XYZ file of C-alpha atoms in Angstrom:
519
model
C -3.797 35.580 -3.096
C -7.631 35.361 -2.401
C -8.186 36.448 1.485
C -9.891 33.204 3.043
C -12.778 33.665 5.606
C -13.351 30.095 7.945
C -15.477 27.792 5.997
C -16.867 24.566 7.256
C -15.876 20.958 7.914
C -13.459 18.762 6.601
C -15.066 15.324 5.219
C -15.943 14.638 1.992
C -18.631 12.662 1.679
C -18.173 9.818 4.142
C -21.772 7.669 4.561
C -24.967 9.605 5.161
C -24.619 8.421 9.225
C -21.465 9.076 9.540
C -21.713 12.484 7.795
C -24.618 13.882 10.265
C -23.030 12.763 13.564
C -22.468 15.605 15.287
C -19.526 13.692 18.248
C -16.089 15.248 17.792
C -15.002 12.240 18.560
C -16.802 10.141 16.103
C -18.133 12.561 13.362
C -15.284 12.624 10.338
C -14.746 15.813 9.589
C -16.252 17.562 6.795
C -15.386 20.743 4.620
C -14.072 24.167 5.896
C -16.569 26.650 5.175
C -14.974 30.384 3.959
C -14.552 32.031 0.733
C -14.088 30.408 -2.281
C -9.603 30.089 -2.770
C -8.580 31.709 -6.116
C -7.682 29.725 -9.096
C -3.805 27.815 -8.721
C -4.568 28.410 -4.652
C -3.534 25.976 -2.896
C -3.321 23.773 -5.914
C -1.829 20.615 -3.696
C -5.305 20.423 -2.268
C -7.342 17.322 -3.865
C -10.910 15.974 -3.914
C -11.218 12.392 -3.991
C -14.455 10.796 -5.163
C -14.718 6.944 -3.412
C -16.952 3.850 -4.849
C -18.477 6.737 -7.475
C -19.909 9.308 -5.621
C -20.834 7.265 -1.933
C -17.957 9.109 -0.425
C -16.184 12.308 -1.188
C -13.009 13.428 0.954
C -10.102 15.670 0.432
C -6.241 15.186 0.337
C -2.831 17.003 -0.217
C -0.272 16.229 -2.450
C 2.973 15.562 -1.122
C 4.513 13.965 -3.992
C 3.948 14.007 -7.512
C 2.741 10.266 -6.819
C 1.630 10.437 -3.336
C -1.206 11.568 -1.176
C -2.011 12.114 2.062
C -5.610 11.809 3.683
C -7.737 10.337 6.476
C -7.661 6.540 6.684
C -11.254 6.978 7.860
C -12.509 7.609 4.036
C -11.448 4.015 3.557
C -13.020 2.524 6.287
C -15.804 0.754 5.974
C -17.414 2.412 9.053
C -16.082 5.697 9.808
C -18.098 6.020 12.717
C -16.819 3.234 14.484
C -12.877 3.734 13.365
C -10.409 4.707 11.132
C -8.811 1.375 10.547
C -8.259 0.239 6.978
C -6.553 -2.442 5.010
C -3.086 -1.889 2.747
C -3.155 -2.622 -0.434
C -5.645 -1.642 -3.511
C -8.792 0.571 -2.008
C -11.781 -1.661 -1.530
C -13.884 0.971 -4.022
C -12.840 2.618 -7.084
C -10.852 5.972 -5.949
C -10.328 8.859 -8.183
C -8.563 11.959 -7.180
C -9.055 15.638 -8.867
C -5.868 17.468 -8.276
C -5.463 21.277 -9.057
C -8.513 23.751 -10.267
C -7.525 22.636 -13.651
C -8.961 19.085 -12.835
C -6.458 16.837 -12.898
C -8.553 13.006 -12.190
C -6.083 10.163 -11.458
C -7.139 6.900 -9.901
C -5.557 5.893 -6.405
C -3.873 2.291 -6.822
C -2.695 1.897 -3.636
C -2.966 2.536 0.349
C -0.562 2.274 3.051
C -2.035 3.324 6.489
C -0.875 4.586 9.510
C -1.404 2.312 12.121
C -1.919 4.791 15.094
C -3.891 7.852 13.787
C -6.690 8.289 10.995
C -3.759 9.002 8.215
C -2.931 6.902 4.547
C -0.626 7.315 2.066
C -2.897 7.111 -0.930
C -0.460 6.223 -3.923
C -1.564 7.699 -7.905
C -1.562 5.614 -10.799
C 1.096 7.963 -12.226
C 2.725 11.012 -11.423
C 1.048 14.168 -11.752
C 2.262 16.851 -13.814
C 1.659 20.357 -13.645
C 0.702 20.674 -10.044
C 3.180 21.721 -7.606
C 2.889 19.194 -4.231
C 2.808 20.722 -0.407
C 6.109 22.383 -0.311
C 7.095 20.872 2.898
C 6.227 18.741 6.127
C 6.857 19.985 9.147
C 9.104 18.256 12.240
C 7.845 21.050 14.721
C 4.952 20.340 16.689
C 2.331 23.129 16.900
C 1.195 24.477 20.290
C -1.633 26.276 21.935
C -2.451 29.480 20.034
C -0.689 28.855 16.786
C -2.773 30.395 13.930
C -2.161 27.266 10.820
C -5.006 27.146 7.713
C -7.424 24.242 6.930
C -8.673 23.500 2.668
C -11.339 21.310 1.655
C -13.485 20.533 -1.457
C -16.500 19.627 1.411
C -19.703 21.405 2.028
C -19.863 24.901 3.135
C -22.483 27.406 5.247
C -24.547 27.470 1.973
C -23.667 24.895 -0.597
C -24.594 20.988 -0.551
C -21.509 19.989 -3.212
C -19.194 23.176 -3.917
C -17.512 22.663 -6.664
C -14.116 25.137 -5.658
C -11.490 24.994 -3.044
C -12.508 26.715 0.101
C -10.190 27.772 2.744
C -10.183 28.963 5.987
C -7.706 30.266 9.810
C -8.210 28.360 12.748
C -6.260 28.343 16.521
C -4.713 25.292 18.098
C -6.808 25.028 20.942
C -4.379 21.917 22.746
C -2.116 18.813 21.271
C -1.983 15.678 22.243
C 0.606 12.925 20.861
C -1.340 12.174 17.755
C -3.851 15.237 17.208
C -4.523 19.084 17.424
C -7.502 20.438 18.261
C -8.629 23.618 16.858
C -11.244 26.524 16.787
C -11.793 28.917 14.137
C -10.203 32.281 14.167
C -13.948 33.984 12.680
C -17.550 33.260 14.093
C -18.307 31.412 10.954
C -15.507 29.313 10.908
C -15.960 25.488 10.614
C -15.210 22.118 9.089
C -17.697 20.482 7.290
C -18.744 17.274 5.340
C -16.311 16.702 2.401
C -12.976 17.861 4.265
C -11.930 15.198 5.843
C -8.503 14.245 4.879
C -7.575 18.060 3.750
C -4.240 19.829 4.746
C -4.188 22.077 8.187
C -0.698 23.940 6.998
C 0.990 27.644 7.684
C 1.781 29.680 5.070
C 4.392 31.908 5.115
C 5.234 34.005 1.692
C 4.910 31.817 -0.486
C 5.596 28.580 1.333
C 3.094 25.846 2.666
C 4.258 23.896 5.707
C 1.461 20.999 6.540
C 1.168 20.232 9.855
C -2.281 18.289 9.996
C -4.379 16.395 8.062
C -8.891 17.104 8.870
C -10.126 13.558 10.625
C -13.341 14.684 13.012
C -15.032 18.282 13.784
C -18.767 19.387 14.908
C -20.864 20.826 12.443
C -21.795 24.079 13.348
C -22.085 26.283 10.643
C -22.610 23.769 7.959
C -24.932 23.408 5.474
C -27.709 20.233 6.672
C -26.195 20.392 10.089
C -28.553 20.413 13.294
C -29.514 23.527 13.926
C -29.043 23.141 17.981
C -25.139 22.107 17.361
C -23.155 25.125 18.239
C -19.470 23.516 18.254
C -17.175 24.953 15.747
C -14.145 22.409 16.930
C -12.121 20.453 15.123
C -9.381 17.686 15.336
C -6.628 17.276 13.237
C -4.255 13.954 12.467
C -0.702 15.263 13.086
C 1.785 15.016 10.686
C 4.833 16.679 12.653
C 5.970 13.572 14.365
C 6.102 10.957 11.788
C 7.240 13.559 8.641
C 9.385 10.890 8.524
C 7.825 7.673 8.130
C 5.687 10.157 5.325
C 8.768 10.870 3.358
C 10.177 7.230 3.761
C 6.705 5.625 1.922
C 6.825 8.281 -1.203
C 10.889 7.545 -1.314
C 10.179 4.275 -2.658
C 8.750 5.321 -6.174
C 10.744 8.012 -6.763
C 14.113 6.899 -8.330
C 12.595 3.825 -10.035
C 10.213 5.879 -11.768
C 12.234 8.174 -14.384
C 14.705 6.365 -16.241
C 18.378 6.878 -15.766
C 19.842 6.415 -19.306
C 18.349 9.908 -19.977
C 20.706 11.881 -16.790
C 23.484 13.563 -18.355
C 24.938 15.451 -15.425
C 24.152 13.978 -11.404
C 25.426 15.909 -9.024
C 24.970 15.754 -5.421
C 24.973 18.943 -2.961
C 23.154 20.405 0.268
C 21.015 22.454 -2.263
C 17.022 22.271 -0.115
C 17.290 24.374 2.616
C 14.615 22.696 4.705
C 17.049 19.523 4.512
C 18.099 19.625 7.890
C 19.639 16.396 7.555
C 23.036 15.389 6.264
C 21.834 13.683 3.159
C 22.755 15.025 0.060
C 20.428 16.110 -2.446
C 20.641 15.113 -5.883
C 20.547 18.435 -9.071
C 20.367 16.331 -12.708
C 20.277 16.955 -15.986
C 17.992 14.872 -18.250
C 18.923 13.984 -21.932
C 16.291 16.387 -23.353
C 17.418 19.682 -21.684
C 15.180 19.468 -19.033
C 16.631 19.383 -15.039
C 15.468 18.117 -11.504
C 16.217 18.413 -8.068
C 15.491 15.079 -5.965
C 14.901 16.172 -2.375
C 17.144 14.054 0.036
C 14.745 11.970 2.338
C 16.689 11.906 5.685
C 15.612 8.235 5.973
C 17.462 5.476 7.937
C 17.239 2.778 5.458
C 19.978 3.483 3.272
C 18.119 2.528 0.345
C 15.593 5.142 0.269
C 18.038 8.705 0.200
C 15.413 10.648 -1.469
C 11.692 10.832 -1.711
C 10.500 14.112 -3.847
C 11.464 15.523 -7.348
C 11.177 18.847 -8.087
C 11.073 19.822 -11.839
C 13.764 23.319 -12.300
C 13.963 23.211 -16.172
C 11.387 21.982 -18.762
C 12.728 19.869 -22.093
C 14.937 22.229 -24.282
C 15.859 24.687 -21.741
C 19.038 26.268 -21.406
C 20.576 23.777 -19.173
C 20.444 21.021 -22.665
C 23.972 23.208 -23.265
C 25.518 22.388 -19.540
C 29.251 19.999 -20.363
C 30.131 19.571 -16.587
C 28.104 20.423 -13.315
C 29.660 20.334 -9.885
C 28.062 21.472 -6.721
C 29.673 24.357 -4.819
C 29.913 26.214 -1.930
C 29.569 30.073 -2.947
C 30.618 32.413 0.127
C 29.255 31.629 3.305
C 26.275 30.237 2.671
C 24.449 26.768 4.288
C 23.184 25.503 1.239
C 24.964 24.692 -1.840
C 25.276 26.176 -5.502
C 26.905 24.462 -8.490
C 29.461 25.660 -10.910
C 28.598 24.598 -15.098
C 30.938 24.991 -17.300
C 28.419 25.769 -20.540
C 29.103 24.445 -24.112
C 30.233 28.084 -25.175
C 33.110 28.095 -23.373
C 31.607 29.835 -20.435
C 32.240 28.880 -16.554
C 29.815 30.343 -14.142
C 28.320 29.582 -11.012
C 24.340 30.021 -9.241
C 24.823 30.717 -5.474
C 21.447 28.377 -4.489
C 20.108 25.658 -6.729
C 17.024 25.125 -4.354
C 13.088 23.721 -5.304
C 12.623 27.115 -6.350
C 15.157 27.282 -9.249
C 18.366 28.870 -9.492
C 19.777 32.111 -7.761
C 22.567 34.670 -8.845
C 24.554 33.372 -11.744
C 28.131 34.913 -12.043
C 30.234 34.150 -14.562
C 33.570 33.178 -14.083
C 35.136 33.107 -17.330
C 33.775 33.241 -21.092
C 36.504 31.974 -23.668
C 37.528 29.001 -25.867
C 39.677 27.519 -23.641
C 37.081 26.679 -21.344
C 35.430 24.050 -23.599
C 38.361 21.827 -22.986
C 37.333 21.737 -19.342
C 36.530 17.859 -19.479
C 35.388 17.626 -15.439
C 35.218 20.095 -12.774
C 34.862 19.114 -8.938
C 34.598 21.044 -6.424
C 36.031 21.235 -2.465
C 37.624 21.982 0.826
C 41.127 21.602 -1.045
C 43.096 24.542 0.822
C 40.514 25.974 3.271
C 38.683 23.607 5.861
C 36.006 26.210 5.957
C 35.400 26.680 2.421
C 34.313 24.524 -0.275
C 34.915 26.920 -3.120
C 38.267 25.511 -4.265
C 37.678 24.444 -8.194
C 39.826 21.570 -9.391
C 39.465 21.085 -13.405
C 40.175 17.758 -15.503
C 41.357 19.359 -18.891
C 40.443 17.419 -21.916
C 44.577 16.429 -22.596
C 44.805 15.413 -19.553
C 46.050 17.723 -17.743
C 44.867 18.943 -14.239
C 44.309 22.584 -12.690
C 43.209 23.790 -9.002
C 41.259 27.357 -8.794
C 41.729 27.984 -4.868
C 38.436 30.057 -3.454
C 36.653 31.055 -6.260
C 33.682 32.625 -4.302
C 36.549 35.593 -3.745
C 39.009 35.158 -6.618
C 37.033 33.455 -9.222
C 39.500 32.169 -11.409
C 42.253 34.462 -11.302
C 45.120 31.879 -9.449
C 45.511 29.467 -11.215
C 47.646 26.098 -9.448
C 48.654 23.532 -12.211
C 48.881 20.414 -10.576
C 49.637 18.108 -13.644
C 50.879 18.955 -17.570
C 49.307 16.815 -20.526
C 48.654 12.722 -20.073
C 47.282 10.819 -22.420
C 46.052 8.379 -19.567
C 43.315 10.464 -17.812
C 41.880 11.757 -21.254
C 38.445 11.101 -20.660
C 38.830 10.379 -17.437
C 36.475 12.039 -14.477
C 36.877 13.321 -11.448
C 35.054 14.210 -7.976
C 35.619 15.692 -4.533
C 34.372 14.427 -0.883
C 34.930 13.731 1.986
C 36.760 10.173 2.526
C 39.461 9.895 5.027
C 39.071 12.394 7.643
C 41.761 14.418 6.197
C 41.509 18.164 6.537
C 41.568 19.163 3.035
C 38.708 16.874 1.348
C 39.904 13.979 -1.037
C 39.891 13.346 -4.679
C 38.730 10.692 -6.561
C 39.865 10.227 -10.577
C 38.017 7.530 -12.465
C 40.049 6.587 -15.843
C 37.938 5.776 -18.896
C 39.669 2.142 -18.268
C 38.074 2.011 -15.355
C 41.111 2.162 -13.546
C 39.940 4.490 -10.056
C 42.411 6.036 -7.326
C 41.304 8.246 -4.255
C 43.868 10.707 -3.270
C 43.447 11.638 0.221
C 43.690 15.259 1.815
C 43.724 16.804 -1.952
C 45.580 20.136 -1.947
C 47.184 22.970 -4.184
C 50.422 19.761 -3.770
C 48.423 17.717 -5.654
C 48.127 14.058 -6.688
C 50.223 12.131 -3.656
C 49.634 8.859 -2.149
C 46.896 7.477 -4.138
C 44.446 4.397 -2.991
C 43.158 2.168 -5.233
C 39.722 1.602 -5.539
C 39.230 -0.041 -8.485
C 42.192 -1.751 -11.228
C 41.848 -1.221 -15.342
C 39.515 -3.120 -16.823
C 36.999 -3.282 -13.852
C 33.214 -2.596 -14.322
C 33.323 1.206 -13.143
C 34.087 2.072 -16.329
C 30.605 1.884 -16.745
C 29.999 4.239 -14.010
C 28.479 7.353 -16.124
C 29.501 9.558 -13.982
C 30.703 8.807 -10.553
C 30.126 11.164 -7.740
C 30.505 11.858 -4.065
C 27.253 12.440 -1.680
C 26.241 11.433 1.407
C 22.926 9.193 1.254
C 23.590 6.410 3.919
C 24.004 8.923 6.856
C 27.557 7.676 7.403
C 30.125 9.322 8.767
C 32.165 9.251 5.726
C 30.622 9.867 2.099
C 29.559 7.502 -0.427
C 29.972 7.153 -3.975
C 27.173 7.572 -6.359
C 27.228 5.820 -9.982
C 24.827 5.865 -12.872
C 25.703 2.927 -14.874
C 25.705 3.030 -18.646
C 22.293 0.442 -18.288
C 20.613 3.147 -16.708
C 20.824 1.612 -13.103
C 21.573 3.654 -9.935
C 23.506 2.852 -6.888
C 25.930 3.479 -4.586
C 29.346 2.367 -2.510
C 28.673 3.324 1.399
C 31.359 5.011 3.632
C 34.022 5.203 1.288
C 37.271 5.551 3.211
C 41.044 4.634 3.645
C 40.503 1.059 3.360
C 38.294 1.766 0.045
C 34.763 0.917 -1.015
C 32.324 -1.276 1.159
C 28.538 -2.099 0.485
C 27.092 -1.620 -3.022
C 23.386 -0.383 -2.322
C 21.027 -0.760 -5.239
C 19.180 2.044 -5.716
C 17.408 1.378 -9.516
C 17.544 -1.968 -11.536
């Protein structure tokens, strides 16, 4: 990691007026003069070029389809406001994402009505560049140390042509803005920033927490000699992370196309999910696997609003027969267990936008290819949910109690060979309030029971959901999450069609509202 010395304002290329005004409160911000940032840097960092060359700004990545940058580079005064129409951009808008140049046009804008923020929306997702890995819900205060990028001018160069970077201070915050002062004399925001992330880093992680909008020019190259103010203010982000995640959530399931997902299975597997949305681990046709970020969002139609790509086409996971998410000890975030076309049954610990973490195997033999569906719960502790219940190709039906301790060494058979739940699937969540979590058994008839309070007893006092014959024998598979924000779960199903959607607080009573998710 290149060591990033304060470079110079954050606005990139707004109109030749608007660029030398030297007001913090009317001057877009330009770029942020330092040292150059070393190739892959800060990769989420973009330079957009507006109405071919007039204007230059920056932006992050937040989504493989989404930015975010000032609304002021779309305005068609910046000195006199940010404000700026929805819809297509009023001049042809390209964005260069990554050092490795990848130019996409911008198709669409939705702006923030209160601050100098837009959503700037990519003709199609980009590949190969890893978005901002987070947006923060804390607000920063006085004397926090955060980072500012930008593709804008710095001390020395008119149109640098590399990613500079640089440390500032919050100097005060206000409900919609941070001010800031670089950490190093030479620290400042210059012409070309404006729009570019403020974010923390920590390890490896990038937090943003600000977007550039105005600074004085101090420090950068053209600037009036007699301006001394190294200053800056910042759009916040912190407060409406939100209403940020709610307009990328609304491209994200429609765009990939549901036929292809082999295994879905929803689990608390992002650890800055601090919501009680599920996330969503699948399996594509090809081999290849994703983790959709859960979006925390009230409207119950938009549950998640990021992919993350864990697996590319032909990887090991093309050989996974049944996935189930799992609690593994202790831990806050889920794992899954896969039980692997070999005949082995293992489990990762975290399944997170990083990848996968600690794989144990559990058992390696023959007999474990006629594991049809695994699910696992809270079936005999209320503290655990590490109990493994297995749908054996005849039929049949098994419960592994704690597996994070005894991995599969007890054994509870809970029903001997029938011929009427071959092929049939199953899933574990939370329904009824009982204190063991419930079962639910889909038959390939369509035929689908919930059997509350699911324990090493095993199948008593089932509920109909569904008769033979009805339509969820279409459901390909059909699993329990939580992506309303109800108090009970929901179930998920990907229909044969490739659509998406979901039944809302299932419960005692059985299913309620159908929300359409795709098709």
């Amino acid at each position: 990691m290149a060591s990033a010395r304060p470079r110079a304002a954050w606005m990139t290329g707004i109109l030749a007026s608007a660029a030398t005004a030297t007001l913090l409160t009317g001057a877009p911000a330009h770029a942020v003069a330092g040292e150059p940032v070393a190739d892959g840097e800060y990769a989420f960092t973009a330079k957009l070029d507006i109405n071919e060359g007039a204007r230059s700004c920056s932006a992050t990545l937040v989504q493989q389809e989404w930015l975010i940058t000032a609304a002021s580079c779309f305005a068609d005064d910046p000195a006199k406001g940010f404000k700026t129409a929805p819809g297509a951009p009023k001049w042809k808008t390209t964005a260069t994402i990554g050092r490795e140049g990848t130019v996409v046009d911008v198709v669409e804008l939705v702006p923030r009505e209160d601050r100098d923020l837009v959503m700037a929306r990519l003709a199609q997702p980009v590949t190969g560049v890893k978005p901002v890995d987070g947006i923060s819900t804390i607000p920063s205060r006085k004397g926090d140390g955060l980072w500012a990028a930008g593709y804008g001018r710095t001390k020395d160069e008119w149109v640098p042509d590399r990613l500079h970077a640089a440390r500032f201070n919050v100097d005060s915050v206000d409900a919609t803005t941070l001010r800031l002062t670089g950490e190093s004399p030479d620290a400042a925001v210059c012409q070309g920033d404006t729009g570019g992330p403020l974010f923390d880093r920590v390890s490896t992680f990038r937090v943003l927490y600000g977007v550039h909008s105005t600074s004085g020019q101090a420090g950068c190259f053209g600037a009036d000699e007699s301006e001394k103010r190294r200053t800056a203010s910042e759009t916040r982000v912190d407060d409406i992370a939100g209403w940020i995640k709610a307009v990328a959530a609304r491209t994200v399931l429609p765009r990939v196309n549901w036929k292809d997902a082999v295994q879905v299975v929803p689990g608390h597997f992002v650890a800055t999910n601090d919501n009680e949305r599920s996330d969503l681990f699948v399996v594509w046709a090809d081999g290849s696997a994703s983790l959709f970020e859960g979006s925390g969002q009230a409207d119950p139609k938009l549950p998640v609003w990021k992919e993350h790509k864990l697996a590319a086409a032909g990887s090991y996971w093309k050989d996974a027969e049944a996935v189930t998410s799992i609690g593994v000890g202790f831990n806050s975030t889920d794992g899954v267990a896969v039980r692997w076309k070999s005949g082995k049954l293992s489990t990762f610990e975290a399944v997170n936008e990083f990848g996968f973490a600690r794989e144990k195997t559990l058992a390696y033999r023959d007999s474990w290819k006629n594991a049809r569906s695994i699910a696992a719960g809270s079936h005999t502790d209320p503290d655990r949910r590490d109990d493994l219940v297995v749908l054996w190709a005849d039929g049949s039906t098994s419960m592994y109690p704690g597996t994070s301790d005894n991995g599969i060494s007890k054994e509870i058979q809970l029903t001997r060979a029938d011929k009427a739940r071959e092929g049939a699937q199953i899933t574990s969540g939370r329904f009824t309030g009982q204190k063991a979590n419930d079962l639910v058994v889909r038959l390939k008839n369509g035929k689908t029971d919930l059997f509350p309070g699911f324990d090493a007893r095993g199948f008593r006092d089932s509920i109909a959901l569904r008769p033979e014959g009805s339509a969820w024998k279409y459901a390909q598979p059909l699993v329990a999450g939580s992506f309303g924000g109800g108090k009970q779960e929901d179930l998920l199903a990907r229909w044969a069609d490739g659509n998406l959607s979901y039944y809302a607080d299932v419960d005692a009573s059985g299913t309620h509202n159908e929300i359409q998710l795709v098709g």
